[in-house]
């Protein structure tokens, strides 16, 4: 018999519910993860007790989703979602069940869940309840719908994104009928909210298998939510630096950066301007002049459409604008580049640039690596020296210019910029007397 070690608090909740004469099980993702030996993110509980009864049995509860039958039980700082057995009503909008119907049958509750591996329940005295072959699918590493895949995606197309996200997180394949239904119902993703698509796409992107983006294209999913990706996969680049298409190169870059949202998004989108900037010269060489600027604009539109927060949009687009900058590896130019990129983003910028170049052909790699090592060393030295990089570190402030007789206005900004330019080239010039003497009009 499969046994699962439940956290002490989860056992306590199951016991309290059982003690009051109810059925209660750990269910869904936590059971799946526990069997796989992964640490569950959160433990969800399913019960035949009605929400009002759950609230009576525990001292501290929050009505997090009471309309769906979910009450969060608080034990100390931790919250556990306890949901009454449900069966879903019809899905006439292909997104939400029309109504939530409570049921007394665990089987009915498990039947409404998306995939066999997510439809198992567990309690210590009963053991594992696995009505749809979830354990077998875990062993075979497949994502399979509970019931008829066409019906399940017809009800809720978000499940299409979830299928690919789980396949990327767990390194599972899509069972044949599930995959066929995904291809058939992919156009239904148009009905799903951008926020929910964003969450699934991001989880896939920071998973151990972002290369499942190829599956997204193959299944017709990106054609609906990110058609530019399909274009990137078809955009060949033939020049000494690249042997891969824009899309395949992009996949390598994604794999080469740490699994953090901003870096993975910047990697995904860093060359998204290339398809629209592509030119082929007389010698049959491909060029992409201006692709960084163009790509940053396209990326901004895409990220805003998916309702990413402003900070993410701005960090990602800033990284894209600068990802292909050329400058010499001298202290003055590196200081200017830190100023251009921003001190906060410079470490991420270095990671992106390295990942990008490692994903190009070996043609110019040696030369790049030498230059890159110098830039990194200079960056460390500049940080250690505390050199002035931005206006906030400049020895002269706007108030100094006013005190010296300048009128507030745009001219003041220009003077400060000229001073900063000087100091970036020569840090020892960051001296009030020197700067005022040299640059005051
Ligand atoms: P994660 O590790 O991302 O939390 P999870 O499997 O716990 O994965 P949740 O979104 O937390 O996923 O959902 C909890 C459970 O609810 C799932 O395991 C599944 O049984 C069910 N579920 C969630 N979303 C859907 C859906 N769109 N359709 C059907 N069942 C769903
Ligand atoms: Mg979960």
Short mmCIF file of C-alpha atoms in Angstrom, two decimals, residues 35-430:
data_model
loop_
_atom_site.label_atom_id
_atom_site.label_comp_id
_atom_site.label_asym_id
_atom_site.label_seq_id
_atom_site.Cartn_x
_atom_site.Cartn_y
_atom_site.Cartn_z
CA UNK A 35 4.30 10.19 -4.44
CA UNK A 36 6.90 11.67 -6.79
CA UNK A 37 9.12 12.62 -3.86
CA UNK A 38 8.72 16.32 -4.64
CA UNK A 39 7.96 18.71 -1.80
CA UNK A 40 4.34 19.85 -2.20
CA UNK A 41 3.81 23.61 -2.39
CA UNK A 42 0.58 23.41 -0.47
CA UNK A 43 -1.63 20.70 0.98
CA UNK A 44 -5.27 20.78 -0.07
CA UNK A 45 -7.98 18.86 1.70
CA UNK A 46 -11.27 17.59 0.32
CA UNK A 47 -14.16 16.66 2.60
CA UNK A 48 -17.86 15.84 2.60
CA UNK A 49 -18.34 18.36 5.42
CA UNK A 50 -20.11 21.54 4.28
CA UNK A 51 -18.20 24.83 4.58
CA UNK A 52 -20.31 25.93 7.57
CA UNK A 53 -19.39 22.73 9.41
CA UNK A 54 -15.70 23.18 8.63
CA UNK A 55 -15.94 26.69 10.06
CA UNK A 56 -17.58 25.40 13.23
CA UNK A 57 -14.84 22.82 13.80
CA UNK A 58 -11.82 25.12 13.58
CA UNK A 59 -11.14 28.20 15.60
CA UNK A 60 -9.57 30.31 12.86
CA UNK A 61 -10.83 30.09 9.28
CA UNK A 62 -10.90 32.43 6.30
CA UNK A 63 -13.62 32.39 3.63
CA UNK A 64 -11.12 32.35 0.75
CA UNK A 65 -13.43 30.74 -1.80
CA UNK A 66 -16.60 30.08 0.07
CA UNK A 67 -18.66 30.34 -3.15
CA UNK A 68 -16.75 27.29 -4.45
CA UNK A 69 -16.93 25.56 -1.10
CA UNK A 70 -13.39 26.44 0.01
CA UNK A 71 -12.53 27.52 3.55
CA UNK A 72 -8.94 28.15 4.59
CA UNK A 73 -8.15 26.65 7.98
CA UNK A 74 -5.41 28.57 9.78
CA UNK A 75 -3.08 26.65 12.09
CA UNK A 76 -0.44 29.01 13.39
CA UNK A 77 0.89 30.98 10.41
CA UNK A 78 -0.08 28.29 7.92
CA UNK A 79 -3.29 28.06 5.95
CA UNK A 80 -4.84 24.90 4.49
CA UNK A 81 -7.60 24.96 1.91
CA UNK A 82 -10.43 22.68 2.89
CA UNK A 83 -12.97 22.24 0.08
CA UNK A 84 -16.28 20.45 0.17
CA UNK A 85 -16.67 17.59 -2.37
CA UNK A 86 -18.02 19.16 -5.54
CA UNK A 87 -19.19 18.18 -8.91
CA UNK A 88 -19.18 20.90 -11.49
CA UNK A 89 -22.23 22.09 -13.34
CA UNK A 90 -22.15 22.77 -17.09
CA UNK A 91 -19.46 25.00 -18.56
CA UNK A 92 -21.46 27.11 -21.00
CA UNK A 93 -18.71 29.78 -21.24
CA UNK A 94 -15.96 27.12 -21.58
CA UNK A 95 -14.22 28.69 -18.59
CA UNK A 96 -16.23 28.45 -15.39
CA UNK A 97 -18.76 25.87 -14.29
CA UNK A 98 -22.21 27.47 -14.34
CA UNK A 99 -22.76 26.48 -10.77
CA UNK A 100 -21.07 24.57 -8.01
CA UNK A 101 -22.91 21.54 -6.76
CA UNK A 102 -21.78 19.89 -3.56
CA UNK A 103 -21.83 16.13 -3.49
CA UNK A 104 -21.35 13.45 -0.86
CA UNK A 105 -19.29 11.31 -3.23
CA UNK A 106 -15.51 11.48 -3.26
CA UNK A 107 -15.57 9.76 -6.65
CA UNK A 108 -17.63 12.60 -8.13
CA UNK A 109 -15.17 15.13 -6.72
CA UNK A 110 -12.19 13.32 -8.22
CA UNK A 111 -13.93 12.99 -11.58
CA UNK A 112 -14.11 16.77 -12.11
CA UNK A 113 -10.31 17.15 -11.74
CA UNK A 114 -8.14 17.75 -14.78
CA UNK A 115 -5.53 14.97 -15.03
CA UNK A 116 -5.26 11.48 -13.60
CA UNK A 117 -2.10 12.41 -11.70
CA UNK A 118 -4.01 15.29 -10.05
CA UNK A 119 -7.08 13.24 -9.21
CA UNK A 120 -5.86 11.10 -6.33
CA UNK A 121 -6.83 11.42 -2.66
CA UNK A 122 -5.15 10.04 0.44
CA UNK A 123 -5.87 9.50 4.11
CA UNK A 124 -3.84 7.25 6.38
CA UNK A 125 -6.56 4.74 7.31
CA UNK A 126 -7.91 4.28 3.75
CA UNK A 127 -4.65 4.73 1.88
CA UNK A 128 -4.55 6.07 -1.66
CA UNK A 129 -7.77 6.53 -3.60
CA UNK A 130 -6.79 6.31 -7.24
CA UNK A 131 -9.82 5.76 -9.45
CA UNK A 132 -8.34 6.77 -12.82
CA UNK A 133 -4.90 5.19 -12.95
CA UNK A 134 -3.00 8.19 -11.63
CA UNK A 135 -0.26 6.08 -10.07
CA UNK A 136 0.29 4.18 -13.27
CA UNK A 137 0.50 7.48 -15.21
CA UNK A 138 3.02 8.80 -12.69
CA UNK A 139 5.10 5.69 -13.31
CA UNK A 140 4.79 6.04 -17.07
CA UNK A 141 5.32 9.79 -16.85
CA UNK A 142 2.25 10.82 -18.83
CA UNK A 143 -0.29 13.60 -18.58
CA UNK A 144 -3.72 12.12 -19.28
CA UNK A 145 -7.11 13.71 -18.84
CA UNK A 146 -9.65 12.24 -16.45
CA UNK A 147 -12.38 10.99 -18.77
CA UNK A 148 -12.80 12.16 -22.37
CA UNK A 149 -10.09 14.73 -23.17
CA UNK A 150 -12.23 16.52 -25.77
CA UNK A 151 -14.98 17.11 -23.20
CA UNK A 152 -12.50 18.22 -20.57
CA UNK A 153 -10.81 20.84 -22.77
CA UNK A 154 -14.18 21.90 -24.12
CA UNK A 155 -15.28 22.63 -20.53
CA UNK A 156 -12.16 24.58 -19.60
CA UNK A 157 -9.43 25.44 -22.07
CA UNK A 158 -7.04 26.56 -19.33
CA UNK A 159 -6.43 22.84 -18.86
CA UNK A 160 -4.55 22.97 -22.17
CA UNK A 161 -1.98 25.31 -20.66
CA UNK A 162 -1.92 23.29 -17.45
CA UNK A 163 -1.19 20.07 -19.37
CA UNK A 164 1.88 21.59 -21.00
CA UNK A 165 2.99 23.31 -17.81
CA UNK A 166 2.86 20.04 -15.84
CA UNK A 167 4.65 18.24 -18.65
CA UNK A 168 7.44 20.84 -18.41
CA UNK A 169 7.61 20.81 -14.60
CA UNK A 170 7.57 17.03 -14.30
CA UNK A 171 9.22 16.05 -17.60
CA UNK A 172 6.14 14.06 -18.61
CA UNK A 173 4.76 13.42 -22.10
CA UNK A 174 1.22 14.04 -23.24
CA UNK A 175 -0.86 10.91 -23.70
CA UNK A 176 -1.94 10.52 -27.33
CA UNK A 177 -5.66 11.31 -27.05
CA UNK A 178 -4.96 14.14 -24.62
CA UNK A 179 -2.49 15.61 -27.09
CA UNK A 180 -4.91 15.29 -30.03
CA UNK A 181 -7.63 17.04 -28.07
CA UNK A 182 -5.21 19.81 -27.11
CA UNK A 183 -4.51 20.48 -30.78
CA UNK A 184 -8.20 20.48 -31.58
CA UNK A 185 -9.22 22.80 -28.75
CA UNK A 186 -6.22 25.17 -28.70
CA UNK A 187 -8.25 27.97 -30.40
CA UNK A 188 -10.44 28.00 -27.28
CA UNK A 189 -7.52 29.61 -25.42
CA UNK A 190 -8.85 32.87 -26.85
CA UNK A 191 -11.60 32.63 -24.23
CA UNK A 192 -9.23 32.31 -21.28
CA UNK A 193 -8.19 35.36 -19.29
CA UNK A 194 -4.72 36.73 -20.02
CA UNK A 195 -3.79 36.56 -16.34
CA UNK A 196 -4.38 32.83 -16.16
CA UNK A 197 -2.48 32.22 -19.39
CA UNK A 198 0.36 34.35 -18.05
CA UNK A 199 0.61 32.29 -14.86
CA UNK A 200 0.82 29.00 -16.73
CA UNK A 201 3.26 30.31 -19.33
CA UNK A 202 5.51 31.67 -16.60
CA UNK A 203 5.48 28.39 -14.68
CA UNK A 204 6.49 26.59 -17.87
CA UNK A 205 9.21 29.12 -18.56
CA UNK A 206 10.87 28.77 -15.12
CA UNK A 207 10.45 24.97 -15.09
CA UNK A 208 13.28 22.50 -15.76
CA UNK A 209 11.91 22.05 -19.33
CA UNK A 210 11.28 25.40 -20.99
CA UNK A 211 12.04 23.55 -24.25
CA UNK A 212 8.40 22.44 -24.08
CA UNK A 213 7.84 25.74 -25.88
CA UNK A 214 8.37 23.60 -28.98
CA UNK A 215 5.37 21.53 -27.96
CA UNK A 216 3.35 24.72 -27.51
CA UNK A 217 4.05 25.58 -31.14
CA UNK A 218 3.50 22.04 -32.34
CA UNK A 219 0.10 21.82 -30.61
CA UNK A 220 -1.06 25.14 -32.06
CA UNK A 221 -1.06 26.86 -28.67
CA UNK A 222 1.41 29.66 -29.39
CA UNK A 223 -0.48 30.34 -32.63
CA UNK A 224 -3.23 31.54 -30.28
CA UNK A 225 -1.35 33.20 -27.45
CA UNK A 226 2.06 34.17 -28.88
CA UNK A 227 2.14 33.79 -32.68
CA UNK A 228 5.47 35.60 -32.86
CA UNK A 229 7.04 32.49 -31.32
CA UNK A 230 6.02 30.43 -34.35
CA UNK A 231 7.56 33.09 -36.59
CA UNK A 232 10.79 33.06 -34.56
CA UNK A 233 11.05 29.30 -35.01
CA UNK A 234 10.76 29.80 -38.77
CA UNK A 235 13.24 32.68 -38.98
CA UNK A 236 16.58 31.36 -40.20
CA UNK A 237 19.77 33.26 -39.59
CA UNK A 238 22.71 32.55 -41.74
CA UNK A 239 25.77 34.49 -40.74
CA UNK A 240 29.04 33.55 -39.05
CA UNK A 241 27.52 33.99 -35.57
CA UNK A 242 24.47 31.80 -35.88
CA UNK A 243 23.65 28.34 -37.13
CA UNK A 244 20.28 28.02 -35.41
CA UNK A 245 16.95 29.67 -36.22
CA UNK A 246 15.97 32.61 -34.01
CA UNK A 247 13.60 30.32 -32.10
CA UNK A 248 16.06 27.48 -31.49
CA UNK A 249 18.77 29.96 -30.49
CA UNK A 250 16.25 31.54 -28.09
CA UNK A 251 15.55 28.16 -26.45
CA UNK A 252 19.25 27.70 -25.75
CA UNK A 253 19.45 31.17 -24.22
CA UNK A 254 16.45 30.41 -21.99
CA UNK A 255 18.14 27.23 -20.79
CA UNK A 256 21.38 29.14 -20.18
CA UNK A 257 19.91 31.72 -17.78
CA UNK A 258 18.84 31.01 -14.18
CA UNK A 259 15.18 30.02 -13.73
CA UNK A 260 13.97 33.47 -12.61
CA UNK A 261 10.96 35.18 -14.20
CA UNK A 262 12.68 38.36 -15.43
CA UNK A 263 15.70 36.56 -16.89
CA UNK A 264 13.66 33.80 -18.50
CA UNK A 265 11.26 36.36 -20.03
CA UNK A 266 14.14 38.51 -21.24
CA UNK A 267 15.74 35.42 -22.78
CA UNK A 268 12.45 34.42 -24.43
CA UNK A 269 11.99 37.86 -25.93
CA UNK A 270 15.53 39.16 -26.44
CA UNK A 271 15.51 38.48 -30.19
CA UNK A 272 11.78 38.83 -30.82
CA UNK A 273 12.55 41.89 -32.95
CA UNK A 274 14.60 39.83 -35.37
CA UNK A 275 11.84 38.55 -37.68
CA UNK A 276 10.74 42.11 -38.49
CA UNK A 277 14.33 43.45 -38.81
CA UNK A 278 15.70 40.73 -41.04
CA UNK A 279 17.60 41.76 -44.18
CA UNK A 280 19.78 39.63 -46.47
CA UNK A 281 22.79 41.31 -48.06
CA UNK A 282 24.32 40.71 -51.52
CA UNK A 283 26.64 38.09 -50.05
CA UNK A 284 23.58 36.17 -48.71
CA UNK A 285 24.40 37.10 -45.12
CA UNK A 286 21.51 37.80 -42.76
CA UNK A 287 21.41 41.01 -40.72
CA UNK A 288 19.05 42.22 -38.02
CA UNK A 289 19.87 45.91 -37.63
CA UNK A 290 17.95 47.61 -34.83
CA UNK A 291 16.42 44.38 -33.54
CA UNK A 292 17.09 45.19 -29.88
CA UNK A 293 15.06 48.42 -29.92
CA UNK A 294 12.30 46.96 -32.07
CA UNK A 295 12.20 43.83 -29.91
CA UNK A 296 11.89 45.84 -26.70
CA UNK A 297 8.78 47.57 -28.12
CA UNK A 298 7.22 44.29 -29.24
CA UNK A 299 8.04 42.69 -25.89
CA UNK A 300 6.47 45.59 -24.03
CA UNK A 301 3.21 45.19 -25.92
CA UNK A 302 3.20 41.42 -25.39
CA UNK A 303 3.96 41.61 -21.65
CA UNK A 304 1.37 44.33 -21.09
CA UNK A 305 -1.22 42.28 -22.96
CA UNK A 306 -0.56 39.42 -20.56
CA UNK A 307 -0.96 41.95 -17.69
CA UNK A 308 2.52 41.54 -16.28
CA UNK A 309 3.28 44.02 -13.49
CA UNK A 310 5.03 47.27 -14.42
CA UNK A 311 8.34 46.35 -12.81
CA UNK A 312 8.59 43.10 -14.77
CA UNK A 313 7.68 44.87 -18.03
CA UNK A 314 10.25 47.57 -17.43
CA UNK A 315 13.07 45.23 -16.31
CA UNK A 316 12.55 42.85 -19.21
CA UNK A 317 12.35 45.57 -21.85
CA UNK A 318 15.41 47.36 -20.43
CA UNK A 319 17.41 44.13 -20.68
CA UNK A 320 16.26 43.59 -24.26
CA UNK A 321 17.25 47.11 -25.36
CA UNK A 322 20.84 46.65 -24.14
CA UNK A 323 21.39 42.92 -24.75
CA UNK A 324 23.34 43.43 -27.97
CA UNK A 325 25.26 46.63 -27.05
CA UNK A 326 28.85 46.85 -28.32
CA UNK A 327 31.41 48.82 -26.32
CA UNK A 328 35.05 48.40 -25.50
CA UNK A 329 36.07 46.71 -22.27
CA UNK A 330 37.65 49.74 -20.65
CA UNK A 331 36.82 51.16 -17.20
CA UNK A 332 35.23 54.31 -18.66
CA UNK A 333 33.02 52.40 -21.12
CA UNK A 334 31.99 49.83 -18.52
CA UNK A 335 31.00 52.63 -16.12
CA UNK A 336 28.93 54.16 -18.91
CA UNK A 337 27.31 50.80 -19.64
CA UNK A 338 26.43 50.30 -15.95
CA UNK A 339 24.82 53.74 -16.07
CA UNK A 340 22.90 52.82 -19.25
CA UNK A 341 21.71 49.42 -18.01
CA UNK A 342 21.10 50.53 -14.42
CA UNK A 343 23.06 49.33 -11.41
CA UNK A 344 20.13 47.19 -10.26
CA UNK A 345 19.90 45.25 -13.52
CA UNK A 346 23.59 44.98 -14.37
CA UNK A 347 24.12 41.52 -12.81
CA UNK A 348 21.12 40.18 -14.77
CA UNK A 349 22.38 41.90 -17.90
CA UNK A 350 25.73 40.09 -17.55
CA UNK A 351 23.94 36.74 -17.16
CA UNK A 352 21.80 37.38 -20.23
CA UNK A 353 24.75 38.42 -22.38
CA UNK A 354 26.71 35.33 -21.38
CA UNK A 355 23.74 33.04 -22.04
CA UNK A 356 23.15 34.68 -25.43
CA UNK A 357 26.73 34.30 -26.60
CA UNK A 358 27.07 30.73 -25.36
CA UNK A 359 24.09 29.93 -27.59
CA UNK A 360 25.75 31.27 -30.73
CA UNK A 361 28.08 29.37 -33.03
CA UNK A 362 31.63 28.83 -31.70
CA UNK A 363 32.93 31.23 -34.37
CA UNK A 364 33.57 34.19 -32.10
CA UNK A 365 33.25 32.55 -28.70
CA UNK A 366 36.89 32.75 -27.60
CA UNK A 367 37.06 36.40 -28.32
CA UNK A 368 33.75 37.00 -26.55
CA UNK A 369 34.81 35.08 -23.45
CA UNK A 370 38.00 37.07 -23.07
CA UNK A 371 36.18 40.35 -23.43
CA UNK A 372 33.39 39.18 -21.10
CA UNK A 373 35.88 38.22 -18.38
CA UNK A 374 37.39 41.69 -18.58
CA UNK A 375 33.98 43.39 -18.34
CA UNK A 376 33.10 41.27 -15.27
CA UNK A 377 36.41 42.08 -13.60
CA UNK A 378 36.03 45.80 -14.31
CA UNK A 379 32.46 45.71 -12.98
CA UNK A 380 33.68 44.19 -9.70
CA UNK A 381 36.46 46.78 -9.43
CA UNK A 382 34.08 49.66 -10.15
CA UNK A 383 31.65 48.38 -7.49
CA UNK A 384 34.46 47.94 -4.96
CA UNK A 385 35.79 51.43 -5.64
CA UNK A 386 32.29 52.90 -5.22
CA UNK A 387 32.71 54.96 -8.40
CA UNK A 388 29.99 57.44 -9.24
CA UNK A 389 27.63 55.84 -11.79
CA UNK A 390 24.45 57.90 -11.60
CA UNK A 391 23.37 61.47 -10.86
CA UNK A 392 22.52 60.51 -7.30
CA UNK A 393 26.26 59.85 -6.62
CA UNK A 394 27.44 63.04 -8.33
CA UNK A 395 29.27 65.50 -6.05
CA UNK A 396 27.15 68.33 -7.48
CA UNK A 397 23.37 68.49 -6.96
CA UNK A 398 20.76 70.72 -8.55
CA UNK A 399 20.72 72.76 -5.34
CA UNK A 400 24.46 73.50 -5.78
CA UNK A 401 23.78 74.89 -9.25
CA UNK A 402 21.03 77.13 -7.91
CA UNK A 403 23.27 78.29 -5.08
CA UNK A 404 25.88 79.11 -7.73
CA UNK A 405 23.35 81.34 -9.49
CA UNK A 406 21.74 79.09 -12.14
CA UNK A 407 18.01 79.40 -12.79
CA UNK A 408 16.03 76.17 -12.30
CA UNK A 409 15.14 74.68 -15.70
CA UNK A 410 16.18 72.24 -18.40
CA UNK A 411 19.60 73.84 -18.76
CA UNK A 412 20.44 72.60 -15.26
CA UNK A 413 19.82 69.00 -16.27
CA UNK A 414 22.14 69.40 -19.24
CA UNK A 415 24.93 70.75 -17.04
CA UNK A 416 24.54 67.86 -14.59
CA UNK A 417 24.62 65.38 -17.49
CA UNK A 418 27.85 66.88 -18.81
CA UNK A 419 29.37 66.61 -15.33
CA UNK A 420 28.30 62.98 -15.05
CA UNK A 421 29.76 62.19 -18.48
CA UNK A 422 33.10 63.59 -17.28
CA UNK A 423 32.98 61.65 -13.98
CA UNK A 424 32.09 58.37 -15.73
CA UNK A 425 35.24 58.80 -17.81
CA UNK A 426 37.35 59.91 -14.85
CA UNK A 427 36.04 59.10 -11.33
CA UNK A 428 38.57 61.40 -9.62
CA UNK A 429 36.72 64.33 -11.20
CA UNK A 430 33.75 63.73 -8.89
#
